[in-house]
Amino acid sequence: MVDASALVTELPVEMSGAGCGIEYLNHEINGGLYSQMVSDESFENLHNASTGLTTQWRAGGCCAALVAAGRHAPTLPAALNGHQFLRLERDQGAGAAWAENRGTNRWGINWKQGRPYEGSLWAASAAGPARLRVALSCGASNTTHGRTLAEQNLSIPAGSAWAEHKLALTPAGNCATAAEGGLIVQFLSAAAGSVSVDMVSLHPGAWGLYHGLPTRKDLATFLIERMRPAVL
């Protein structure tokens, strides 16, 4: 039984502010204050038949697939983080595989012309050497579709375990609409082969971060410096 009239304690004035329960508001942290541009960076969302990968990643080419823990071949690495990772393959004579991410709920990423973005991805190649192409795109820019604003090629050594590869990309233009903006990870090797990818991360450079933290500068400035809550 609850006595609503009983005073248990009194909260100090410092406890009045923004932050209580903020994690439960829709996309308030991931897709909101957090500066991460990639949604589902570790491929942990559920498989989605319409996208070919997870609810946030779309697959293209031949062949991009999720590999779940306990179901991978002995030659493949265990997942770097969580239970799933991305495997990009190329069959002899077939086109290269690629995967596309368009941010939270695939609403699109609003690339800013001339503004640098920084991040990394982890990759492993159980067999021969592999090349990966990472691109900021408008539409499905897997070298043949859409428009590429910036790109970077990565070399993955043969027989390599999981290793981090740094990304530094600056778009040379803007997309017609933010909904077109996406990040492409593409397997470029000419011969048949495969490469494993996990933990794909991309953040704005210093221009878009609040005091160098992985927090969006525009939202944090408005929330902290204009709303001025007593505590956050």
mmCIF file with all atom_site columns, C-alpha atoms in Angstrom:
data_model
loop_
_atom_site.group_PDB
_atom_site.id
_atom_site.type_symbol
_atom_site.label_atom_id
_atom_site.label_alt_id
_atom_site.label_comp_id
_atom_site.label_asym_id
_atom_site.label_entity_id
_atom_site.label_seq_id
_atom_site.pdbx_PDB_ins_code
_atom_site.Cartn_x
_atom_site.Cartn_y
_atom_site.Cartn_z
_atom_site.occupancy
_atom_site.B_iso_or_equiv
_atom_site.pdbx_formal_charge
_atom_site.auth_seq_id
_atom_site.auth_comp_id
_atom_site.auth_asym_id
_atom_site.auth_atom_id
_atom_site.pdbx_PDB_model_num
ATOM 1   C CA . MET A 1 1   ? 0.000  0.000   0.000   1.00 0.00 ? 1   MET A CA 1
ATOM 2   C CA . VAL A 1 2   ? 1.310  3.451   -0.969  1.00 0.00 ? 2   VAL A CA 1
ATOM 3   C CA . ASP A 1 3   ? 0.601  6.597   1.053   1.00 0.00 ? 3   ASP A CA 1
ATOM 4   C CA . ALA A 1 4   ? 0.809  9.361   -1.550  1.00 0.00 ? 4   ALA A CA 1
ATOM 5   C CA . SER A 1 5   ? 0.615  12.073  1.098   1.00 0.00 ? 5   SER A CA 1
ATOM 6   C CA . ALA A 1 6   ? 3.696  10.915  2.971   1.00 0.00 ? 6   ALA A CA 1
ATOM 7   C CA . LEU A 1 7   ? 6.896  12.914  2.362   1.00 0.00 ? 7   LEU A CA 1
ATOM 8   C CA . VAL A 1 8   ? 9.774  10.459  2.109   1.00 0.00 ? 8   VAL A CA 1
ATOM 9   C CA . THR A 1 9   ? 12.533 12.862  1.114   1.00 0.00 ? 9   THR A CA 1
ATOM 10  C CA . GLU A 1 10  ? 13.041 16.139  -0.676  1.00 0.00 ? 10  GLU A CA 1
ATOM 11  C CA . LEU A 1 11  ? 15.182 16.340  -3.806  1.00 0.00 ? 11  LEU A CA 1
ATOM 12  C CA . PRO A 1 12  ? 17.812 19.111  -3.862  1.00 0.00 ? 12  PRO A CA 1
ATOM 13  C CA . VAL A 1 13  ? 17.476 21.807  -6.519  1.00 0.00 ? 13  VAL A CA 1
ATOM 14  C CA . GLU A 1 14  ? 20.578 20.401  -8.273  1.00 0.00 ? 14  GLU A CA 1
ATOM 15  C CA . MET A 1 15  ? 18.545 17.335  -9.220  1.00 0.00 ? 15  MET A CA 1
ATOM 16  C CA . SER A 1 16  ? 16.200 19.322  -11.449 1.00 0.00 ? 16  SER A CA 1
ATOM 17  C CA . GLY A 1 17  ? 17.499 19.128  -14.980 1.00 0.00 ? 17  GLY A CA 1
ATOM 18  C CA . ALA A 1 18  ? 17.768 17.029  -18.105 1.00 0.00 ? 18  ALA A CA 1
ATOM 19  C CA . GLY A 1 19  ? 18.887 13.432  -18.106 1.00 0.00 ? 19  GLY A CA 1
ATOM 20  C CA . CYS A 1 20  ? 16.518 11.414  -15.921 1.00 0.00 ? 20  CYS A CA 1
ATOM 21  C CA . GLY A 1 21  ? 15.251 8.666   -18.195 1.00 0.00 ? 21  GLY A CA 1
ATOM 22  C CA . ILE A 1 22  ? 16.811 10.207  -21.315 1.00 0.00 ? 22  ILE A CA 1
ATOM 23  C CA . GLU A 1 23  ? 17.968 6.783   -22.536 1.00 0.00 ? 23  GLU A CA 1
ATOM 24  C CA . TYR A 1 24  ? 14.362 5.685   -22.930 1.00 0.00 ? 24  TYR A CA 1
ATOM 25  C CA . LEU A 1 25  ? 13.413 8.504   -25.285 1.00 0.00 ? 25  LEU A CA 1
ATOM 26  C CA . ASN A 1 26  ? 13.364 7.460   -28.940 1.00 0.00 ? 26  ASN A CA 1
ATOM 27  C CA . HIS A 1 27  ? 16.882 7.780   -30.479 1.00 0.00 ? 27  HIS A CA 1
ATOM 28  C CA . GLU A 1 28  ? 17.904 10.311  -27.835 1.00 0.00 ? 28  GLU A CA 1
ATOM 29  C CA . ILE A 1 29  ? 21.369 8.772   -27.423 1.00 0.00 ? 29  ILE A CA 1
ATOM 30  C CA . ASN A 1 30  ? 22.018 6.458   -30.402 1.00 0.00 ? 30  ASN A CA 1
ATOM 31  C CA . GLY A 1 31  ? 20.983 8.519   -33.396 1.00 0.00 ? 31  GLY A CA 1
ATOM 32  C CA . GLY A 1 32  ? 20.820 11.597  -31.143 1.00 0.00 ? 32  GLY A CA 1
ATOM 33  C CA . LEU A 1 33  ? 23.518 12.929  -28.804 1.00 0.00 ? 33  LEU A CA 1
ATOM 34  C CA . TYR A 1 34  ? 26.014 10.172  -29.672 1.00 0.00 ? 34  TYR A CA 1
ATOM 35  C CA . SER A 1 35  ? 28.130 11.341  -32.638 1.00 0.00 ? 35  SER A CA 1
ATOM 36  C CA . GLN A 1 36  ? 28.362 7.873   -34.223 1.00 0.00 ? 36  GLN A CA 1
ATOM 37  C CA . MET A 1 37  ? 27.138 8.135   -37.839 1.00 0.00 ? 37  MET A CA 1
ATOM 38  C CA . VAL A 1 38  ? 26.803 4.362   -38.389 1.00 0.00 ? 38  VAL A CA 1
ATOM 39  C CA . SER A 1 39  ? 23.782 2.554   -36.980 1.00 0.00 ? 39  SER A CA 1
ATOM 40  C CA . ASP A 1 40  ? 24.342 -1.035  -35.794 1.00 0.00 ? 40  ASP A CA 1
ATOM 41  C CA . GLU A 1 41  ? 28.111 -0.716  -36.125 1.00 0.00 ? 41  GLU A CA 1
ATOM 42  C CA . SER A 1 42  ? 28.666 -4.283  -34.897 1.00 0.00 ? 42  SER A CA 1
ATOM 43  C CA . PHE A 1 43  ? 26.007 -6.026  -37.048 1.00 0.00 ? 43  PHE A CA 1
ATOM 44  C CA . GLU A 1 44  ? 24.083 -7.190  -33.988 1.00 0.00 ? 44  GLU A CA 1
ATOM 45  C CA . ASN A 1 45  ? 20.570 -6.249  -35.160 1.00 0.00 ? 45  ASN A CA 1
ATOM 46  C CA . LEU A 1 46  ? 18.194 -8.952  -36.368 1.00 0.00 ? 46  LEU A CA 1
ATOM 47  C CA . HIS A 1 47  ? 18.470 -10.310 -39.899 1.00 0.00 ? 47  HIS A CA 1
ATOM 48  C CA . ASN A 1 48  ? 16.145 -8.558  -42.325 1.00 0.00 ? 48  ASN A CA 1
ATOM 49  C CA . ALA A 1 49  ? 15.240 -10.277 -45.594 1.00 0.00 ? 49  ALA A CA 1
ATOM 50  C CA . SER A 1 50  ? 14.399 -7.006  -47.363 1.00 0.00 ? 50  SER A CA 1
ATOM 51  C CA . THR A 1 51  ? 17.877 -5.543  -46.800 1.00 0.00 ? 51  THR A CA 1
ATOM 52  C CA . GLY A 1 52  ? 19.824 -8.802  -47.049 1.00 0.00 ? 52  GLY A CA 1
ATOM 53  C CA . LEU A 1 53  ? 21.683 -8.139  -43.791 1.00 0.00 ? 53  LEU A CA 1
ATOM 54  C CA . THR A 1 54  ? 20.353 -6.535  -40.604 1.00 0.00 ? 54  THR A CA 1
ATOM 55  C CA . THR A 1 55  ? 17.564 -4.002  -40.155 1.00 0.00 ? 55  THR A CA 1
ATOM 56  C CA . GLN A 1 56  ? 20.182 -1.243  -40.541 1.00 0.00 ? 56  GLN A CA 1
ATOM 57  C CA . TRP A 1 57  ? 22.549 -2.679  -43.181 1.00 0.00 ? 57  TRP A CA 1
ATOM 58  C CA . ARG A 1 58  ? 21.698 -3.422  -46.819 1.00 0.00 ? 58  ARG A CA 1
ATOM 59  C CA . ALA A 1 59  ? 23.623 -5.991  -48.866 1.00 0.00 ? 59  ALA A CA 1
ATOM 60  C CA . GLY A 1 60  ? 24.569 -5.845  -52.534 1.00 0.00 ? 60  GLY A CA 1
ATOM 61  C CA . GLY A 1 61  ? 26.667 -7.707  -55.086 1.00 0.00 ? 61  GLY A CA 1
ATOM 62  C CA . CYS A 1 62  ? 27.794 -11.265 -54.592 1.00 0.00 ? 62  CYS A CA 1
ATOM 63  C CA . CYS A 1 63  ? 27.947 -12.064 -51.744 1.00 0.00 ? 63  CYS A CA 1
ATOM 64  C CA . ALA A 1 64  ? 27.407 -10.251 -48.447 1.00 0.00 ? 64  ALA A CA 1
ATOM 65  C CA . ALA A 1 65  ? 26.180 -12.214 -45.446 1.00 0.00 ? 65  ALA A CA 1
ATOM 66  C CA . LEU A 1 66  ? 25.969 -12.193 -41.683 1.00 0.00 ? 66  LEU A CA 1
ATOM 67  C CA . VAL A 1 67  ? 27.994 -14.787 -39.826 1.00 0.00 ? 67  VAL A CA 1
ATOM 68  C CA . ALA A 1 68  ? 26.603 -15.754 -36.424 1.00 0.00 ? 68  ALA A CA 1
ATOM 69  C CA . ALA A 1 69  ? 28.625 -17.083 -33.504 1.00 0.00 ? 69  ALA A CA 1
ATOM 70  C CA . GLY A 1 70  ? 28.790 -20.870 -33.510 1.00 0.00 ? 70  GLY A CA 1
ATOM 71  C CA . ARG A 1 71  ? 27.842 -21.096 -37.189 1.00 0.00 ? 71  ARG A CA 1
ATOM 72  C CA . HIS A 1 72  ? 31.020 -19.976 -38.909 1.00 0.00 ? 72  HIS A CA 1
ATOM 73  C CA . ALA A 1 73  ? 33.435 -22.260 -40.722 1.00 0.00 ? 73  ALA A CA 1
ATOM 74  C CA . PRO A 1 74  ? 36.646 -23.209 -38.881 1.00 0.00 ? 74  PRO A CA 1
ATOM 75  C CA . THR A 1 75  ? 38.627 -20.990 -41.260 1.00 0.00 ? 75  THR A CA 1
ATOM 76  C CA . LEU A 1 76  ? 36.698 -17.849 -40.228 1.00 0.00 ? 76  LEU A CA 1
ATOM 77  C CA . PRO A 1 77  ? 37.419 -15.840 -37.077 1.00 0.00 ? 77  PRO A CA 1
ATOM 78  C CA . ALA A 1 78  ? 35.072 -15.684 -34.126 1.00 0.00 ? 78  ALA A CA 1
ATOM 79  C CA . ALA A 1 79  ? 33.077 -12.467 -33.869 1.00 0.00 ? 79  ALA A CA 1
ATOM 80  C CA . LEU A 1 80  ? 35.186 -9.562  -32.674 1.00 0.00 ? 80  LEU A CA 1
ATOM 81  C CA . ASN A 1 81  ? 32.339 -8.039  -30.686 1.00 0.00 ? 81  ASN A CA 1
ATOM 82  C CA . GLY A 1 82  ? 28.944 -9.519  -29.851 1.00 0.00 ? 82  GLY A CA 1
ATOM 83  C CA . HIS A 1 83  ? 27.581 -12.475 -31.794 1.00 0.00 ? 83  HIS A CA 1
ATOM 84  C CA . GLN A 1 84  ? 27.631 -11.491 -35.479 1.00 0.00 ? 84  GLN A CA 1
ATOM 85  C CA . PHE A 1 85  ? 29.925 -9.978  -38.076 1.00 0.00 ? 85  PHE A CA 1
ATOM 86  C CA . LEU A 1 86  ? 29.838 -9.214  -41.800 1.00 0.00 ? 86  LEU A CA 1
ATOM 87  C CA . ARG A 1 87  ? 31.405 -11.469 -44.398 1.00 0.00 ? 87  ARG A CA 1
ATOM 88  C CA . LEU A 1 88  ? 32.036 -10.061 -47.882 1.00 0.00 ? 88  LEU A CA 1
ATOM 89  C CA . GLU A 1 89  ? 32.854 -12.551 -50.645 1.00 0.00 ? 89  GLU A CA 1
ATOM 90  C CA . ARG A 1 90  ? 33.661 -12.635 -54.328 1.00 0.00 ? 90  ARG A CA 1
ATOM 91  C CA . ASP A 1 91  ? 33.038 -15.703 -56.488 1.00 0.00 ? 91  ASP A CA 1
ATOM 92  C CA . GLN A 1 92  ? 35.178 -16.315 -59.563 1.00 0.00 ? 92  GLN A CA 1
ATOM 93  C CA . GLY A 1 93  ? 33.712 -14.186 -62.350 1.00 0.00 ? 93  GLY A CA 1
ATOM 94  C CA . ALA A 1 94  ? 31.087 -12.596 -60.078 1.00 0.00 ? 94  ALA A CA 1
ATOM 95  C CA . GLY A 1 95  ? 30.853 -9.009  -58.910 1.00 0.00 ? 95  GLY A CA 1
ATOM 96  C CA . ALA A 1 96  ? 32.269 -7.872  -55.596 1.00 0.00 ? 96  ALA A CA 1
ATOM 97  C CA . ALA A 1 97  ? 30.076 -7.742  -52.501 1.00 0.00 ? 97  ALA A CA 1
ATOM 98  C CA . TRP A 1 98  ? 29.243 -4.554  -50.654 1.00 0.00 ? 98  TRP A CA 1
ATOM 99  C CA . ALA A 1 99  ? 27.191 -3.397  -47.671 1.00 0.00 ? 99  ALA A CA 1
ATOM 100 C CA . GLU A 1 100 ? 25.515 -0.032  -47.143 1.00 0.00 ? 100 GLU A CA 1
ATOM 101 C CA . ASN A 1 101 ? 24.524 1.803   -43.959 1.00 0.00 ? 101 ASN A CA 1
ATOM 102 C CA . ARG A 1 102 ? 22.316 4.928   -43.957 1.00 0.00 ? 102 ARG A CA 1
ATOM 103 C CA . GLY A 1 103 ? 22.362 5.729   -40.255 1.00 0.00 ? 103 GLY A CA 1
ATOM 104 C CA . THR A 1 104 ? 19.530 5.457   -37.737 1.00 0.00 ? 104 THR A CA 1
ATOM 105 C CA . ASN A 1 105 ? 16.555 3.572   -39.188 1.00 0.00 ? 105 ASN A CA 1
ATOM 106 C CA . ARG A 1 106 ? 18.153 4.041   -42.628 1.00 0.00 ? 106 ARG A CA 1
ATOM 107 C CA . TRP A 1 107 ? 16.896 7.645   -42.668 1.00 0.00 ? 107 TRP A CA 1
ATOM 108 C CA . GLY A 1 108 ? 20.088 8.784   -44.394 1.00 0.00 ? 108 GLY A CA 1
ATOM 109 C CA . ILE A 1 109 ? 23.325 10.464  -43.299 1.00 0.00 ? 109 ILE A CA 1
ATOM 110 C CA . ASN A 1 110 ? 23.644 14.191  -43.952 1.00 0.00 ? 110 ASN A CA 1
ATOM 111 C CA . TRP A 1 111 ? 27.245 14.468  -45.179 1.00 0.00 ? 111 TRP A CA 1
ATOM 112 C CA . LYS A 1 112 ? 28.749 17.961  -44.905 1.00 0.00 ? 112 LYS A CA 1
ATOM 113 C CA . GLN A 1 113 ? 30.883 19.070  -47.846 1.00 0.00 ? 113 GLN A CA 1
ATOM 114 C CA . GLY A 1 114 ? 34.502 19.764  -46.939 1.00 0.00 ? 114 GLY A CA 1
ATOM 115 C CA . ARG A 1 115 ? 34.082 18.578  -43.329 1.00 0.00 ? 115 ARG A CA 1
ATOM 116 C CA . PRO A 1 116 ? 36.343 15.671  -42.258 1.00 0.00 ? 116 PRO A CA 1
ATOM 117 C CA . TYR A 1 117 ? 34.982 12.465  -40.724 1.00 0.00 ? 117 TYR A CA 1
ATOM 118 C CA . GLU A 1 118 ? 37.098 10.001  -38.744 1.00 0.00 ? 118 GLU A CA 1
ATOM 119 C CA . GLY A 1 119 ? 36.596 6.434   -37.590 1.00 0.00 ? 119 GLY A CA 1
ATOM 120 C CA . SER A 1 120 ? 37.723 2.868   -38.107 1.00 0.00 ? 120 SER A CA 1
ATOM 121 C CA . LEU A 1 121 ? 36.656 -0.641  -38.956 1.00 0.00 ? 121 LEU A CA 1
ATOM 122 C CA . TRP A 1 122 ? 38.003 -4.032  -37.938 1.00 0.00 ? 122 TRP A CA 1
ATOM 123 C CA . ALA A 1 123 ? 38.785 -6.613  -40.599 1.00 0.00 ? 123 ALA A CA 1
ATOM 124 C CA . ALA A 1 124 ? 40.253 -10.103 -40.885 1.00 0.00 ? 124 ALA A CA 1
ATOM 125 C CA . SER A 1 125 ? 41.187 -12.306 -43.828 1.00 0.00 ? 125 SER A CA 1
ATOM 126 C CA . ALA A 1 126 ? 41.585 -16.016 -43.180 1.00 0.00 ? 126 ALA A CA 1
ATOM 127 C CA . ALA A 1 127 ? 42.906 -16.723 -46.676 1.00 0.00 ? 127 ALA A CA 1
ATOM 128 C CA . GLY A 1 128 ? 44.579 -14.421 -49.212 1.00 0.00 ? 128 GLY A CA 1
ATOM 129 C CA . PRO A 1 129 ? 45.065 -10.650 -49.049 1.00 0.00 ? 129 PRO A CA 1
ATOM 130 C CA . ALA A 1 130 ? 41.990 -8.486  -49.528 1.00 0.00 ? 130 ALA A CA 1
ATOM 131 C CA . ARG A 1 131 ? 41.174 -4.907  -50.413 1.00 0.00 ? 131 ARG A CA 1
ATOM 132 C CA . LEU A 1 132 ? 38.270 -2.971  -48.954 1.00 0.00 ? 132 LEU A CA 1
ATOM 133 C CA . ARG A 1 133 ? 36.785 0.260   -50.233 1.00 0.00 ? 133 ARG A CA 1
ATOM 134 C CA . VAL A 1 134 ? 34.993 2.548   -47.772 1.00 0.00 ? 134 VAL A CA 1
ATOM 135 C CA . ALA A 1 135 ? 32.993 5.375   -49.308 1.00 0.00 ? 135 ALA A CA 1
ATOM 136 C CA . LEU A 1 136 ? 30.703 8.240   -48.342 1.00 0.00 ? 136 LEU A CA 1
ATOM 137 C CA . SER A 1 137 ? 27.962 8.044   -50.921 1.00 0.00 ? 137 SER A CA 1
ATOM 138 C CA . CYS A 1 138 ? 24.744 9.451   -52.289 1.00 0.00 ? 138 CYS A CA 1
ATOM 139 C CA . GLY A 1 139 ? 22.655 6.438   -53.185 1.00 0.00 ? 139 GLY A CA 1
ATOM 140 C CA . ALA A 1 140 ? 24.159 2.947   -53.390 1.00 0.00 ? 140 ALA A CA 1
ATOM 141 C CA . SER A 1 141 ? 27.588 4.118   -54.549 1.00 0.00 ? 141 SER A CA 1
ATOM 142 C CA . ASN A 1 142 ? 29.297 0.742   -54.912 1.00 0.00 ? 142 ASN A CA 1
ATOM 143 C CA . THR A 1 143 ? 31.440 2.195   -57.769 1.00 0.00 ? 143 THR A CA 1
ATOM 144 C CA . THR A 1 144 ? 28.664 1.559   -60.321 1.00 0.00 ? 144 THR A CA 1
ATOM 145 C CA . HIS A 1 145 ? 25.573 3.141   -58.764 1.00 0.00 ? 145 HIS A CA 1
ATOM 146 C CA . GLY A 1 146 ? 24.930 6.454   -57.083 1.00 0.00 ? 146 GLY A CA 1
ATOM 147 C CA . ARG A 1 147 ? 27.583 9.124   -56.465 1.00 0.00 ? 147 ARG A CA 1
ATOM 148 C CA . THR A 1 148 ? 30.771 8.924   -54.419 1.00 0.00 ? 148 THR A CA 1
ATOM 149 C CA . LEU A 1 149 ? 31.674 11.944  -52.259 1.00 0.00 ? 149 LEU A CA 1
ATOM 150 C CA . ALA A 1 150 ? 34.807 10.439  -50.675 1.00 0.00 ? 150 ALA A CA 1
ATOM 151 C CA . GLU A 1 151 ? 36.501 7.042   -50.604 1.00 0.00 ? 151 GLU A CA 1
ATOM 152 C CA . GLN A 1 152 ? 39.402 5.227   -48.981 1.00 0.00 ? 152 GLN A CA 1
ATOM 153 C CA . ASN A 1 153 ? 40.939 1.855   -49.848 1.00 0.00 ? 153 ASN A CA 1
ATOM 154 C CA . LEU A 1 154 ? 42.229 -0.498  -47.153 1.00 0.00 ? 154 LEU A CA 1
ATOM 155 C CA . SER A 1 155 ? 44.657 -3.404  -47.584 1.00 0.00 ? 155 SER A CA 1
ATOM 156 C CA . ILE A 1 156 ? 43.935 -6.464  -45.435 1.00 0.00 ? 156 ILE A CA 1
ATOM 157 C CA . PRO A 1 157 ? 46.951 -8.829  -45.178 1.00 0.00 ? 157 PRO A CA 1
ATOM 158 C CA . ALA A 1 158 ? 46.600 -12.528 -45.979 1.00 0.00 ? 158 ALA A CA 1
ATOM 159 C CA . GLY A 1 159 ? 45.856 -14.759 -43.024 1.00 0.00 ? 159 GLY A CA 1
ATOM 160 C CA . SER A 1 160 ? 45.325 -11.797 -40.711 1.00 0.00 ? 160 SER A CA 1
ATOM 161 C CA . ALA A 1 161 ? 43.393 -11.872 -37.448 1.00 0.00 ? 161 ALA A CA 1
ATOM 162 C CA . TRP A 1 162 ? 41.074 -9.041  -36.429 1.00 0.00 ? 162 TRP A CA 1
ATOM 163 C CA . ALA A 1 163 ? 42.872 -5.688  -36.755 1.00 0.00 ? 163 ALA A CA 1
ATOM 164 C CA . GLU A 1 164 ? 41.680 -2.092  -36.658 1.00 0.00 ? 164 GLU A CA 1
ATOM 165 C CA . HIS A 1 165 ? 41.983 0.079   -39.774 1.00 0.00 ? 165 HIS A CA 1
ATOM 166 C CA . LYS A 1 166 ? 41.634 3.850   -39.404 1.00 0.00 ? 166 LYS A CA 1
ATOM 167 C CA . LEU A 1 167 ? 39.310 5.890   -41.613 1.00 0.00 ? 167 LEU A CA 1
ATOM 168 C CA . ALA A 1 168 ? 39.664 9.555   -42.606 1.00 0.00 ? 168 ALA A CA 1
ATOM 169 C CA . LEU A 1 169 ? 37.155 10.801  -45.196 1.00 0.00 ? 169 LEU A CA 1
ATOM 170 C CA . THR A 1 170 ? 36.151 14.292  -46.365 1.00 0.00 ? 170 THR A CA 1
ATOM 171 C CA . PRO A 1 171 ? 33.158 14.559  -48.741 1.00 0.00 ? 171 PRO A CA 1
ATOM 172 C CA . ALA A 1 172 ? 33.751 16.616  -51.884 1.00 0.00 ? 172 ALA A CA 1
ATOM 173 C CA . GLY A 1 173 ? 30.074 17.534  -52.136 1.00 0.00 ? 173 GLY A CA 1
ATOM 174 C CA . ASN A 1 174 ? 26.614 17.151  -50.617 1.00 0.00 ? 174 ASN A CA 1
ATOM 175 C CA . CYS A 1 175 ? 23.794 14.746  -51.456 1.00 0.00 ? 175 CYS A CA 1
ATOM 176 C CA . ALA A 1 176 ? 20.634 16.191  -53.015 1.00 0.00 ? 176 ALA A CA 1
ATOM 177 C CA . THR A 1 177 ? 18.768 15.024  -49.902 1.00 0.00 ? 177 THR A CA 1
ATOM 178 C CA . ALA A 1 178 ? 20.025 13.676  -46.574 1.00 0.00 ? 178 ALA A CA 1
ATOM 179 C CA . ALA A 1 179 ? 17.993 10.500  -47.182 1.00 0.00 ? 179 ALA A CA 1
ATOM 180 C CA . GLU A 1 180 ? 20.449 9.524   -49.969 1.00 0.00 ? 180 GLU A CA 1
ATOM 181 C CA . GLY A 1 181 ? 23.529 9.712   -47.758 1.00 0.00 ? 181 GLY A CA 1
ATOM 182 C CA . GLY A 1 182 ? 25.141 6.405   -46.831 1.00 0.00 ? 182 GLY A CA 1
ATOM 183 C CA . LEU A 1 183 ? 28.362 4.614   -45.959 1.00 0.00 ? 183 LEU A CA 1
ATOM 184 C CA . ILE A 1 184 ? 29.575 1.850   -48.295 1.00 0.00 ? 184 ILE A CA 1
ATOM 185 C CA . VAL A 1 185 ? 31.947 -0.984  -47.363 1.00 0.00 ? 185 VAL A CA 1
ATOM 186 C CA . GLN A 1 186 ? 32.959 -2.892  -50.510 1.00 0.00 ? 186 GLN A CA 1
ATOM 187 C CA . PHE A 1 187 ? 35.185 -5.898  -51.196 1.00 0.00 ? 187 PHE A CA 1
ATOM 188 C CA . LEU A 1 188 ? 37.459 -4.909  -54.105 1.00 0.00 ? 188 LEU A CA 1
ATOM 189 C CA . SER A 1 189 ? 39.690 -7.949  -54.627 1.00 0.00 ? 189 SER A CA 1
ATOM 190 C CA . ALA A 1 190 ? 39.795 -9.069  -58.256 1.00 0.00 ? 190 ALA A CA 1
ATOM 191 C CA . ALA A 1 191 ? 40.133 -12.785 -57.500 1.00 0.00 ? 191 ALA A CA 1
ATOM 192 C CA . ALA A 1 192 ? 37.713 -15.006 -55.624 1.00 0.00 ? 192 ALA A CA 1
ATOM 193 C CA . GLY A 1 193 ? 38.007 -14.659 -51.879 1.00 0.00 ? 193 GLY A CA 1
ATOM 194 C CA . SER A 1 194 ? 36.439 -13.228 -48.763 1.00 0.00 ? 194 SER A CA 1
ATOM 195 C CA . VAL A 1 195 ? 37.028 -10.774 -45.933 1.00 0.00 ? 195 VAL A CA 1
ATOM 196 C CA . SER A 1 196 ? 35.378 -10.400 -42.513 1.00 0.00 ? 196 SER A CA 1
ATOM 197 C CA . VAL A 1 197 ? 34.328 -6.981  -41.168 1.00 0.00 ? 197 VAL A CA 1
ATOM 198 C CA . ASP A 1 198 ? 33.120 -5.839  -37.732 1.00 0.00 ? 198 ASP A CA 1
ATOM 199 C CA . MET A 1 199 ? 32.796 -2.654  -35.626 1.00 0.00 ? 199 MET A CA 1
ATOM 200 C CA . VAL A 1 200 ? 32.403 -0.042  -38.374 1.00 0.00 ? 200 VAL A CA 1
ATOM 201 C CA . SER A 1 201 ? 32.580 3.394   -36.767 1.00 0.00 ? 201 SER A CA 1
ATOM 202 C CA . LEU A 1 202 ? 32.520 6.925   -38.181 1.00 0.00 ? 202 LEU A CA 1
ATOM 203 C CA . HIS A 1 203 ? 32.237 10.259  -36.333 1.00 0.00 ? 203 HIS A CA 1
ATOM 204 C CA . PRO A 1 204 ? 32.486 13.910  -37.368 1.00 0.00 ? 204 PRO A CA 1
ATOM 205 C CA . GLY A 1 205 ? 35.910 15.474  -36.912 1.00 0.00 ? 205 GLY A CA 1
ATOM 206 C CA . ALA A 1 206 ? 36.568 18.090  -34.236 1.00 0.00 ? 206 ALA A CA 1
ATOM 207 C CA . TRP A 1 207 ? 34.205 20.471  -36.057 1.00 0.00 ? 207 TRP A CA 1
ATOM 208 C CA . GLY A 1 208 ? 31.178 18.336  -35.088 1.00 0.00 ? 208 GLY A CA 1
ATOM 209 C CA . LEU A 1 209 ? 32.139 17.175  -31.565 1.00 0.00 ? 209 LEU A CA 1
ATOM 210 C CA . TYR A 1 210 ? 31.359 18.863  -28.259 1.00 0.00 ? 210 TYR A CA 1
ATOM 211 C CA . HIS A 1 211 ? 34.703 19.566  -26.535 1.00 0.00 ? 211 HIS A CA 1
ATOM 212 C CA . GLY A 1 212 ? 36.273 16.639  -28.372 1.00 0.00 ? 212 GLY A CA 1
ATOM 213 C CA . LEU A 1 213 ? 33.831 14.124  -26.881 1.00 0.00 ? 213 LEU A CA 1
ATOM 214 C CA . PRO A 1 214 ? 31.852 11.599  -29.019 1.00 0.00 ? 214 PRO A CA 1
ATOM 215 C CA . THR A 1 215 ? 28.836 13.871  -28.632 1.00 0.00 ? 215 THR A CA 1
ATOM 216 C CA . ARG A 1 216 ? 27.149 15.911  -31.353 1.00 0.00 ? 216 ARG A CA 1
ATOM 217 C CA . LYS A 1 217 ? 28.197 19.541  -31.020 1.00 0.00 ? 217 LYS A CA 1
ATOM 218 C CA . ASP A 1 218 ? 24.952 21.035  -32.343 1.00 0.00 ? 218 ASP A CA 1
ATOM 219 C CA . LEU A 1 219 ? 22.672 19.143  -29.953 1.00 0.00 ? 219 LEU A CA 1
ATOM 220 C CA . ALA A 1 220 ? 24.951 19.374  -26.919 1.00 0.00 ? 220 ALA A CA 1
ATOM 221 C CA . THR A 1 221 ? 25.446 23.117  -27.399 1.00 0.00 ? 221 THR A CA 1
ATOM 222 C CA . PHE A 1 222 ? 21.701 23.670  -27.574 1.00 0.00 ? 222 PHE A CA 1
ATOM 223 C CA . LEU A 1 223 ? 20.963 21.394  -24.629 1.00 0.00 ? 223 LEU A CA 1
ATOM 224 C CA . ILE A 1 224 ? 23.734 22.511  -22.273 1.00 0.00 ? 224 ILE A CA 1
ATOM 225 C CA . GLU A 1 225 ? 24.491 26.105  -23.214 1.00 0.00 ? 225 GLU A CA 1
ATOM 226 C CA . ARG A 1 226 ? 21.032 27.301  -24.252 1.00 0.00 ? 226 ARG A CA 1
ATOM 227 C CA . MET A 1 227 ? 18.683 25.224  -22.067 1.00 0.00 ? 227 MET A CA 1
ATOM 228 C CA . ARG A 1 228 ? 21.213 25.373  -19.179 1.00 0.00 ? 228 ARG A CA 1
ATOM 229 C CA . PRO A 1 229 ? 19.889 22.457  -17.060 1.00 0.00 ? 229 PRO A CA 1
ATOM 230 C CA . ALA A 1 230 ? 21.096 22.291  -13.456 1.00 0.00 ? 230 ALA A CA 1
ATOM 231 C CA . VAL A 1 231 ? 22.349 18.746  -13.997 1.00 0.00 ? 231 VAL A CA 1
ATOM 232 C CA . LEU A 1 232 ? 22.808 16.477  -17.007 1.00 0.00 ? 232 LEU A CA 1
#
